[in-house]
Coordinates of C-alpha atoms in Angstrom, one line a residue:
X183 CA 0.0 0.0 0.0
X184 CA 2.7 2.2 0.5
X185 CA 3.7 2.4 -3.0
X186 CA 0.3 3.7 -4.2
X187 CA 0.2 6.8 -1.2
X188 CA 1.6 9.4 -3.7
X189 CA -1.7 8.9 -5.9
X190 CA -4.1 10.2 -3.0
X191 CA -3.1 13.1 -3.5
X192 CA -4.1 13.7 -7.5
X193 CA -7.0 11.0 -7.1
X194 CA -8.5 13.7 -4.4
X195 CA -7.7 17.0 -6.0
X196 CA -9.0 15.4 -9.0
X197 CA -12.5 14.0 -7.2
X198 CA -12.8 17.7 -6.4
X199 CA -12.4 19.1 -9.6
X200 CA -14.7 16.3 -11.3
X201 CA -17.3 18.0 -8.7
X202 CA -17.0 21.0 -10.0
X203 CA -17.2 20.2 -13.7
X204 CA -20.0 18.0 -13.1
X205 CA -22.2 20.8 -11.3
X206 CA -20.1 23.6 -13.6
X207 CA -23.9 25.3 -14.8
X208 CA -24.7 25.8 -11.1
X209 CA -21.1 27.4 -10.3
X210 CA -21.5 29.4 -13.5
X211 CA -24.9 31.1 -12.3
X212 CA -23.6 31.8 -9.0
X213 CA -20.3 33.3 -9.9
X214 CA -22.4 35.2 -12.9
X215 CA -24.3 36.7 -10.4
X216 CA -21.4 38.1 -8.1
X217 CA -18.9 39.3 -10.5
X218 CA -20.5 39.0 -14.2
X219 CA -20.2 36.4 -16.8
X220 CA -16.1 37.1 -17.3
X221 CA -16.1 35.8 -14.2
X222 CA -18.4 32.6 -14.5
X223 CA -16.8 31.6 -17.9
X224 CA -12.8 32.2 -16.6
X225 CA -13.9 29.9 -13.3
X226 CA -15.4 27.6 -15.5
X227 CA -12.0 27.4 -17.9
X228 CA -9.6 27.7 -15.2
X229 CA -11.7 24.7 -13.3
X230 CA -11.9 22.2 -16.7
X231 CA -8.3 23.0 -17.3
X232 CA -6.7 22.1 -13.9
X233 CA -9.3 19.0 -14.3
X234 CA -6.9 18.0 -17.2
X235 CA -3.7 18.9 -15.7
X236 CA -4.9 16.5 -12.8
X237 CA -5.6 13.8 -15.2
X238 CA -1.8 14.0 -16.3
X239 CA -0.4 14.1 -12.5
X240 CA -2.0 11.4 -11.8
X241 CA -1.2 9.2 -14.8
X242 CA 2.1 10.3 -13.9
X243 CA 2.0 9.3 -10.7
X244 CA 0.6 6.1 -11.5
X245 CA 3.4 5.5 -13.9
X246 CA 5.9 5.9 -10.6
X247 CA 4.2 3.7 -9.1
X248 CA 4.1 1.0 -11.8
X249 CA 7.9 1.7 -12.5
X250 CA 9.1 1.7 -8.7
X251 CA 7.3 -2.2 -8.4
X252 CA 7.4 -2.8 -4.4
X253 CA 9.6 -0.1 -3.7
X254 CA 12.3 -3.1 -2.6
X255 CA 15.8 -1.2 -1.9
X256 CA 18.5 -2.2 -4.4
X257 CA 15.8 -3.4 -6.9
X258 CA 16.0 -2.5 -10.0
X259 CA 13.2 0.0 -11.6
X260 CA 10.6 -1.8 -13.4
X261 CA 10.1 0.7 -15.9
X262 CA 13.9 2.1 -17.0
X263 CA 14.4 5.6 -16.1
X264 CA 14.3 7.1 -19.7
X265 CA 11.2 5.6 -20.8
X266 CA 9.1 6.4 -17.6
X267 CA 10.6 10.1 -18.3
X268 CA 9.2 10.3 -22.2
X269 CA 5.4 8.5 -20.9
X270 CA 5.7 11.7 -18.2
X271 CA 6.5 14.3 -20.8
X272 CA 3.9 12.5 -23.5
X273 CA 0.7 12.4 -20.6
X274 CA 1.5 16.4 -20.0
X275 CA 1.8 17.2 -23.9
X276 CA -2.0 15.5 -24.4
X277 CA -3.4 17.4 -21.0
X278 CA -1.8 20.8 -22.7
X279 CA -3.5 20.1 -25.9
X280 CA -7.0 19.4 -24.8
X281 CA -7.0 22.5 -23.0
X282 CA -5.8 24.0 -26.3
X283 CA -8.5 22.2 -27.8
X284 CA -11.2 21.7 -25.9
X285 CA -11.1 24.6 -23.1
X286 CA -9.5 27.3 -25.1
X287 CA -11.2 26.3 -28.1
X288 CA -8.2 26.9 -30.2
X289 CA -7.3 25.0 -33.3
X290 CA -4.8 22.8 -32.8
X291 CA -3.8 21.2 -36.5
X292 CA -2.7 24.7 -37.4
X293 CA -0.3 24.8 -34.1
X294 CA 1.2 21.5 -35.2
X295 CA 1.9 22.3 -38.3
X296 CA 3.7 26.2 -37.2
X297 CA 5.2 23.6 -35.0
X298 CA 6.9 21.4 -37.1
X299 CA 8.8 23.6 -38.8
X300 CA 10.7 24.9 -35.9
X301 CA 11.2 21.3 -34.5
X302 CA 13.0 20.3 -38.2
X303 CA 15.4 23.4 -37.7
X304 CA 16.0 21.8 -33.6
X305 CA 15.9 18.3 -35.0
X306 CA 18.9 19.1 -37.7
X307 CA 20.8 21.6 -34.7
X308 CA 20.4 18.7 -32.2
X309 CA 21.0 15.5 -34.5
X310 CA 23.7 14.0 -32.8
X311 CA 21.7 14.9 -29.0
X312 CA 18.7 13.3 -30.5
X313 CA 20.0 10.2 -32.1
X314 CA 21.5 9.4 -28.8
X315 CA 18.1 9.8 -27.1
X316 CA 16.6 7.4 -29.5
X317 CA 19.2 5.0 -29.1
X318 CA 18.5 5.5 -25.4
X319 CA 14.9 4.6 -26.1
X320 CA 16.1 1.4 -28.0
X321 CA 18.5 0.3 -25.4
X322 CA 15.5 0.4 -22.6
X323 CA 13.3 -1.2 -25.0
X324 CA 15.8 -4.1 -26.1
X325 CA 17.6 -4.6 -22.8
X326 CA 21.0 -5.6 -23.9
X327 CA 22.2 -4.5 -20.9
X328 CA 21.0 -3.5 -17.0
X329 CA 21.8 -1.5 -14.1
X330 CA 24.8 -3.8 -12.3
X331 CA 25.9 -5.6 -15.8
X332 CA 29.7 -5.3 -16.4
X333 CA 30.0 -4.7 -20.1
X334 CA 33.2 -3.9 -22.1
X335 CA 32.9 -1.4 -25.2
X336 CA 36.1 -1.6 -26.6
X337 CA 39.4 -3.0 -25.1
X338 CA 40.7 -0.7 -21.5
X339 CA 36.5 0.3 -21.9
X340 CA 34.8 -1.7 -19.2
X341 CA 32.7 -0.8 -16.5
X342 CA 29.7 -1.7 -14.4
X343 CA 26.1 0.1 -15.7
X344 CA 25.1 2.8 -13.0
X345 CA 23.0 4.7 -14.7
X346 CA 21.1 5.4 -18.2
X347 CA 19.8 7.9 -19.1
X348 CA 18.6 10.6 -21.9
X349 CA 21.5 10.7 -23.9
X350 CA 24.5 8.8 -22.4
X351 CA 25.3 5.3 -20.2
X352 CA 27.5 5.8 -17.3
X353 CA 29.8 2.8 -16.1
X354 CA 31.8 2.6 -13.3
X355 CA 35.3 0.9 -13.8
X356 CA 37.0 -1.4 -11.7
X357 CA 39.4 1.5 -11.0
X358 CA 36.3 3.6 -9.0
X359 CA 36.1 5.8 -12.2
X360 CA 33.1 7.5 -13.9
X361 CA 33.0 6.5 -18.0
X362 CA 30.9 8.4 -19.5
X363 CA 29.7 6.9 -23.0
X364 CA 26.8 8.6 -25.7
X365 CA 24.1 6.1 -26.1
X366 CA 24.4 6.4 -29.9
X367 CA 28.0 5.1 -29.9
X368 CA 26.8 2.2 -27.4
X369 CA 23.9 1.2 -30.1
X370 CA 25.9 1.9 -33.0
X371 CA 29.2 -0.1 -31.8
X372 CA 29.6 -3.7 -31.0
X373 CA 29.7 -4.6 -27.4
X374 CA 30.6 -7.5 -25.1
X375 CA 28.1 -7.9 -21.5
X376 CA 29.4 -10.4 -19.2
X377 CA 26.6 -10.6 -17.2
X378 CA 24.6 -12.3 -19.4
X379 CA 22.7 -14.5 -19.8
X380 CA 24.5 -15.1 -16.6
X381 CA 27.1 -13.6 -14.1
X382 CA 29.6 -16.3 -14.8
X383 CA 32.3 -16.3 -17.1
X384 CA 35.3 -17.8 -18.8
X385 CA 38.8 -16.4 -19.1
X386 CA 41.5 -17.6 -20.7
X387 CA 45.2 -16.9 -20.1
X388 CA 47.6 -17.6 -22.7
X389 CA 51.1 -19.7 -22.4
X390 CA 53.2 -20.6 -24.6
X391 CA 55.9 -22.8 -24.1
X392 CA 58.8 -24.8 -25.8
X393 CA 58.1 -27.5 -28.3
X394 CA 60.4 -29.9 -26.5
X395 CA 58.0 -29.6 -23.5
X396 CA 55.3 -32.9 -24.1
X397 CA 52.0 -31.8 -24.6
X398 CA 50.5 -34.0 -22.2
X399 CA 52.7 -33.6 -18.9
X400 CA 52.1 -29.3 -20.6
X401 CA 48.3 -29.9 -20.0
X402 CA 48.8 -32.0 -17.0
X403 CA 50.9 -29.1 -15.0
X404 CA 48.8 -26.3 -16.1
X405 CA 45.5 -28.0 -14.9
X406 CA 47.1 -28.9 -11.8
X407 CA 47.6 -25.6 -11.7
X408 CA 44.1 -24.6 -12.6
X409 CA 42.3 -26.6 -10.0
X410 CA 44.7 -25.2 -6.9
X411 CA 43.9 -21.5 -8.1
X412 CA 41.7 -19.4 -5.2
X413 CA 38.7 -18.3 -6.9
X414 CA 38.4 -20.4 -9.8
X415 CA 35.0 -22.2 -10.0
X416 CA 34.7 -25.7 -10.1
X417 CA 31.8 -26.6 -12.1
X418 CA 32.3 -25.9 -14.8
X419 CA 35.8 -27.8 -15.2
X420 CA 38.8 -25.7 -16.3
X421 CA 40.7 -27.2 -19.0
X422 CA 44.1 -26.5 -21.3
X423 CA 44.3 -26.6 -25.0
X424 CA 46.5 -26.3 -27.2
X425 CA 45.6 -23.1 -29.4
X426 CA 48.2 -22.9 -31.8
X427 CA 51.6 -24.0 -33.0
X428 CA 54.3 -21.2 -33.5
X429 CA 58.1 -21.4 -34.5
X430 CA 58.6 -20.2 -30.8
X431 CA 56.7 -22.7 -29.1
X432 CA 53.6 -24.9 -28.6
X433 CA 50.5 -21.5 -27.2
X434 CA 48.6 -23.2 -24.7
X435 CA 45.1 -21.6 -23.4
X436 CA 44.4 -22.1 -19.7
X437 CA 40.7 -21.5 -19.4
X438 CA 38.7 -21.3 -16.4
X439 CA 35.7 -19.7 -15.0
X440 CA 34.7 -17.1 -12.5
X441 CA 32.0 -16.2 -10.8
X442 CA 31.5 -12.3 -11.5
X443 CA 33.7 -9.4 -13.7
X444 CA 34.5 -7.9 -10.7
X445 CA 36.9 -10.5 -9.8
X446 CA 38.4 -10.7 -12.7
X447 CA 41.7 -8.7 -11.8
X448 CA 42.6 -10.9 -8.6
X449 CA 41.5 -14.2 -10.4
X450 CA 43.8 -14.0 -13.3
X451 CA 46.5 -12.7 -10.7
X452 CA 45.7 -16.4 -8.5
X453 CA 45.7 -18.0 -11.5
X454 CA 49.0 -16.7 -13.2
X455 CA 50.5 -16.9 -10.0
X456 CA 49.7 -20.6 -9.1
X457 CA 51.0 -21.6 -12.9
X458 CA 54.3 -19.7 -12.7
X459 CA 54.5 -21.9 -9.3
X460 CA 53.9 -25.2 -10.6
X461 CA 55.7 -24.7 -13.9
X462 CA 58.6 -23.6 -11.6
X463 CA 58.5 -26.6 -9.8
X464 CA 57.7 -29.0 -12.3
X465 CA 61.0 -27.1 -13.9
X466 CA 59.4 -25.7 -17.1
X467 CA 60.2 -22.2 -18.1
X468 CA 58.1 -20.1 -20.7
X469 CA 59.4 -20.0 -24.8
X470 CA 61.6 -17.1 -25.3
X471 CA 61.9 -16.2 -28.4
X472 CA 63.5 -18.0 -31.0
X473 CA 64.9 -14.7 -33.1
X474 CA 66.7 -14.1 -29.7
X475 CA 70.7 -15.1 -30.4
X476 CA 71.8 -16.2 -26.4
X477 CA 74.5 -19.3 -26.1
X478 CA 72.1 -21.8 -24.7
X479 CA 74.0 -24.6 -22.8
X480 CA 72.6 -27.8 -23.1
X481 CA 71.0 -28.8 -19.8
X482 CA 73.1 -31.7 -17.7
X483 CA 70.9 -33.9 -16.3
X484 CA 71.3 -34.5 -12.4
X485 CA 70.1 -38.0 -11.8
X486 CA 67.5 -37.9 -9.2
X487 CA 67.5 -34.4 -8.9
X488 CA 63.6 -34.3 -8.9
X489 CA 62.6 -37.0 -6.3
X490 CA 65.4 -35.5 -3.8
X491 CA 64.1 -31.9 -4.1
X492 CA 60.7 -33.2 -3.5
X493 CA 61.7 -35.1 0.1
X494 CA 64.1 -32.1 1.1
X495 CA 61.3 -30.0 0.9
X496 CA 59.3 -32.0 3.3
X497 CA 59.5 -31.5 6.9
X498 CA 59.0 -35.3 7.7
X499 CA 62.5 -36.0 6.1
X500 CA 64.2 -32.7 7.7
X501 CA 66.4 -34.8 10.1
X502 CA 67.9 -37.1 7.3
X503 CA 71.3 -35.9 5.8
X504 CA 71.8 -35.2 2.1
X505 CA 73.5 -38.8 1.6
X506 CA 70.5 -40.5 3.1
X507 CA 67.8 -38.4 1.2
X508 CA 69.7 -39.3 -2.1
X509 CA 69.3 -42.9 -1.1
X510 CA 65.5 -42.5 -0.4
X511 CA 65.2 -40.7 -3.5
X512 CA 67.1 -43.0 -5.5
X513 CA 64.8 -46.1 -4.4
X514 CA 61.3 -44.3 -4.8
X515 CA 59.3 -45.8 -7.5
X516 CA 57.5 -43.4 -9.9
X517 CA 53.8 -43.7 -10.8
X518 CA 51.5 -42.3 -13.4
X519 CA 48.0 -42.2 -12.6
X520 CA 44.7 -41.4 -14.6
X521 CA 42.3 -38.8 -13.5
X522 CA 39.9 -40.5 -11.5
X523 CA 42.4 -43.1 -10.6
X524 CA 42.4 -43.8 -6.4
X525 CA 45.9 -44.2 -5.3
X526 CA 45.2 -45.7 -1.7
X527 CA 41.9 -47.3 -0.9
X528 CA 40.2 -46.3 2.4
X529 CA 40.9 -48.6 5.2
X530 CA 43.2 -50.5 2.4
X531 CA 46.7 -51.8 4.4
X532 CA 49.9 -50.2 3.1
X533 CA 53.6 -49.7 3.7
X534 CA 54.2 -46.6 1.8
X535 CA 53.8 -43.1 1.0
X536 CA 53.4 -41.1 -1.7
X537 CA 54.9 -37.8 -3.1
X538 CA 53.1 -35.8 -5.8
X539 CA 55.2 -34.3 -8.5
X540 CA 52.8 -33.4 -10.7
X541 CA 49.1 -33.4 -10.9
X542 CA 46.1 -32.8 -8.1
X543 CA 44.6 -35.7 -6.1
X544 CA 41.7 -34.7 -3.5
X545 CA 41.4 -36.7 0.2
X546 CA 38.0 -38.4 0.6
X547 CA 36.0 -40.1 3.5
X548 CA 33.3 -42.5 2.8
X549 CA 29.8 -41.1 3.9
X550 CA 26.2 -42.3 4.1
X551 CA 25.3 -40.0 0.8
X552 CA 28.4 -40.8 -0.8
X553 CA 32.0 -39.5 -0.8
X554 CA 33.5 -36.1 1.4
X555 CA 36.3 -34.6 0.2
X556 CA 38.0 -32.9 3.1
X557 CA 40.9 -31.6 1.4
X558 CA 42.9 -31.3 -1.9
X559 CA 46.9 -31.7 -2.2
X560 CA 48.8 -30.2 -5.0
X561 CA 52.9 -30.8 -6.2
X562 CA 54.8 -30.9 -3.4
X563 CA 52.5 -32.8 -0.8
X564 CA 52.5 -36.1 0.7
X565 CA 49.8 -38.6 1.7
X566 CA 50.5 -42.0 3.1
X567 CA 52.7 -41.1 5.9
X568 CA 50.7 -42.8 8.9
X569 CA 51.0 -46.4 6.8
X570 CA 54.7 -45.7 5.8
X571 CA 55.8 -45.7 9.6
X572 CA 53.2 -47.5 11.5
X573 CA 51.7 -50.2 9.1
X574 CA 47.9 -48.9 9.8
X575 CA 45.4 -48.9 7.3
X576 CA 45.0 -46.0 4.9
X577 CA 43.0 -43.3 6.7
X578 CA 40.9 -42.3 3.9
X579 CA 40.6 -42.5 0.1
X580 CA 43.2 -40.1 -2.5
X581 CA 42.0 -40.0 -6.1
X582 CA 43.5 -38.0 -8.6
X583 CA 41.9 -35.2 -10.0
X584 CA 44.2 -35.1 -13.3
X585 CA 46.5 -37.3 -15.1
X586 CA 49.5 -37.2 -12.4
X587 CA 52.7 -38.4 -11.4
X588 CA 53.8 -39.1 -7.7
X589 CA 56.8 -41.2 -6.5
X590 CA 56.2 -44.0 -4.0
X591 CA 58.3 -45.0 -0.9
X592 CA 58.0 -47.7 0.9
X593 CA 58.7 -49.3 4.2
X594 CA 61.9 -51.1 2.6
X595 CA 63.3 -48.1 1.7
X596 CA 63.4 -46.7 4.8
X597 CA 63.9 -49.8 6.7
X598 CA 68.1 -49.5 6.1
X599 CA 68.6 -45.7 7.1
X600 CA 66.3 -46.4 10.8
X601 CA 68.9 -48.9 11.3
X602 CA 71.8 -47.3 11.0
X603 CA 70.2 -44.1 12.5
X604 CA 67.6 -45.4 15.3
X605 CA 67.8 -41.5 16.6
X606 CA 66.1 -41.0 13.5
X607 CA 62.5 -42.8 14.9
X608 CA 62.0 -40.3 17.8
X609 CA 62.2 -36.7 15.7
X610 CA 60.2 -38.6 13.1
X611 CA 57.0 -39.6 15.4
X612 CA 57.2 -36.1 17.0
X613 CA 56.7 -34.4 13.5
X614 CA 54.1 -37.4 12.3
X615 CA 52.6 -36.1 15.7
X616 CA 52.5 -32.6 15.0
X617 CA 51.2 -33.0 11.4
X618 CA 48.3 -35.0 12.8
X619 CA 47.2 -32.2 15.6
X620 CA 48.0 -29.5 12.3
X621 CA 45.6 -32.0 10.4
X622 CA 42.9 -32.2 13.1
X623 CA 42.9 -27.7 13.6
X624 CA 42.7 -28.1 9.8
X625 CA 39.7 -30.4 9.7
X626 CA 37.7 -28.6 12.7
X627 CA 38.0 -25.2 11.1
X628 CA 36.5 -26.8 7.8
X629 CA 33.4 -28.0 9.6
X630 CA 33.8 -31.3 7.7
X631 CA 30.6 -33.4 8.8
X632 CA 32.9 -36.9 9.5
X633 CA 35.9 -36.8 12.4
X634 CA 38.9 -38.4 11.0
X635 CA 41.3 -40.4 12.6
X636 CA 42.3 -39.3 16.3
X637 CA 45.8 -37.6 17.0
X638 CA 48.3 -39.7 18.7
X639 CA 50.8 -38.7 21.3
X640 CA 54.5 -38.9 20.0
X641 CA 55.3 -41.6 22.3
X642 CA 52.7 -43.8 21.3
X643 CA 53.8 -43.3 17.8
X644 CA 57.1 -44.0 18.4
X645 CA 56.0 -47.0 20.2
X646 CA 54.0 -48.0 17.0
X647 CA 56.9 -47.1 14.7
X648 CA 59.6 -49.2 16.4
X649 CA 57.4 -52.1 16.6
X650 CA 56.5 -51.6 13.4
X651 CA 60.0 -51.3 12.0
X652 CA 61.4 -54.1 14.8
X653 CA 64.2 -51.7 15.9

């Protein structure tokens, strides 16, 4: 109800002045008889032309009211501003001519056509004002784009809508700044809205990189890469291909989605970030150009290289010495596994772990309406651990999320270097123990519906690890 209050007012000023009309012959007579009949008859016109001029208030009041809907903050107008403004304008231009017309009595064809002579000379003055009004017109009637759209006009030209009105569209940029753009330009030029038909959209980064690089273990890294990205929807998929083949190098397209234009800025800076990461450690670098004339030294190949940088960097293996981490990393095995491929099986026995060079695997629990994923590891992490050093059953399920590699060690492996180094089982269950309570904060802060597996003291893992190991 609130949104028809304005019309009380015109629906009672006009009541009155319907009285007045209706019983016009009696107010004549009277006023007649105290002032004369100039009175009577300018009563009598002054009376049947506010009549009219009420009929237009209230129309356009009514039309407020029909373009304001339920007067919702934040809502867009019903009716766009421009047109709501030319139906205002048209209702008073009909109320002035009927009291040309029909009060005043004065011929109105002849007005017109004085009329239309003076608008040509305005219409041919104003061309460029008025074609952008009429493309205004067409853009409210069409809706190509709304109040809140980002749209982009021409490359460095984006902005959100704020306003349209008579003659231009106003955007706001992602910088804060006003961009003031005629509407005839807008309706004239091609434009891109990427808000619609929905807020979601695609971007695509381009990378090119050396033809000696595989295509597949290419695609592999950079959707690795993809998947780990903050901001980066996951439905639908991102995916790599391959978009054309230069003389300096194979151009790869990463292409993932977002959520809204506004985030475009720090979601291609997470993206490009999180690529230049894994390609570093996957130790890919980016084409250079082949015009460029630089002596290029043919790369020696350190054997093993990979597999001990990967258990350096790992604080479970931060007590061993260099000598021992080359042996560990000489006797890993490496495996390549398919997305959708499970690498351990939940509550599966095992004697290993597992280190992920490349690739992205995601940590399930088996629930009553089907699997929970609790968390995702990228290159660089390890899973397995718990079985590797106390023989107990996998914890949960690890699938892969993209063709991957990961290097397996197992209990063998280690078996020798606790032997010569039984020091070596003590600062090992203290870490295992303060990667499970790190684990468990993890987990709780999640809110992940299932508990896992409860944190053990240090001393009852080393209790488990030395029996498990027979030192």
């Amino acid at each position: 109800m609130t949104v028809f209050r304005p019309l009380l007012s015109p629906v009672a000023v006009l009541l009155v002045l319907s009285g007045a009309v209706a019983n016009k012959a009696w107010l004549h007579d009277h006023l007649t008889a105290l002032g004369g009949p100039m009175l009577g008859d300018g009563v009598e016109m002054a009376v049947a032309a506010a009549a009219w001029l009420a009929v237009a208030w209230l129309g356009s009041r009514l039309l407020d009211a029909l373009a304001t809907g339920n007067g919702r903050q934040g809502r867009p107008p019903r009716i766009p501003r421009l047109l709501s403004d030319l139906l205002r304008a048209l209702l008073y231009g009909v109320a002035l001519l009927a009291i040309l017309a029909f009060v005043l009595g004065q011929p109105v064809t002849g007005l017109l056509a004085t009329s239309g002579v003076v608008i040509a000379v305005l219409g041919f003055a104003l061309r460029n004002m008025i074609a952008d009004i009429f493309s205004g017109i067409a853009l409210n009637i069409e809706h190509p784009y709304r109040i809140g759209d980002w749209i982009e006009l021409a490359p460095g030209a984006a902005g959100q809508v704020d306003e349209i009105n008579w003659r231009a569209t106003r955007l706001i940029t992602s910088e804060g700044t006003a961009l003031i753009v005629p509407n005839g330009i807008v309706a004239g030029s091609r434009f891109t809205n990427f808000s619609s038909p929905e807020r979601r959209f695609r971007v695509a980064i381009p990378i090119l990189l050396d033809q000696e690089v595989p295509v597949a273990r290419a695609k592999r890294v950079l959707l690795s890469a993809l998947l780990c990205a903050e901001g980066v929807l996951p439905d639908p998929r991102p995916d790599v291909v391959v978009e054309a083949l230069t003389p300096n190098g194979v151009a790869y397209q990463a292409r993932f989605w977002l959520d809204d234009y506004a985030h475009l800025t720090a979601g291609r800076d997470a993206v490009a970030t999180v690529l230049l990461e894994h390609l570093g450690r996957a130790g890919i670098d980016l084409a250079r150009p082949k015009r460029e004339f630089r002596p290029r030294r043919a790369p020696v190949p350190v054997p093993g290289a990979l597999r001990r940088s990967l258990l350096r960097q790992l604080d479970l293996f931060a007590a061993f010495d260099d000598s021992e981490i080359a042996e560990l990393g000489q006797a890993m095995r490496r495996r390549h596994l398919l997305a959708g491929d499970t690498a351990v099986h939940q509550g599966e026995d095992g004697e290993s772990l597992f280190v992920i060079a490349e690739g992205v695997f995601d940590v399930q629990l088996a629930g009553e309406q089907g699997p929970v994923r609790l968390n995702r590891l990228r290159p660089g992490d390890v899973f397995g651990e718990m079985s590797l050093l106390t023989g107990q059953p996998r914890s949960a399920s690890v699938v892969a999320c993209t063709d991957s590699v990961v290097f397996e060690l197992d209990k063998s492996h280690v078996d020798p270097v606790l032997r010569r180094r039984p020091e070596l089982a003590r600062q090992l269950a203290e870490l295992m123990a303060q990667r499970q309570t790190r684990n468990e904060a993890a987990r709780d802060r999640q809110g992940r519906g299932e508990p896992g597996p409860a944190a053990v003291g240090s001393q009852d893992l080393l209790a488990r690890l030395r029996g498990f190991f027979k030192l």
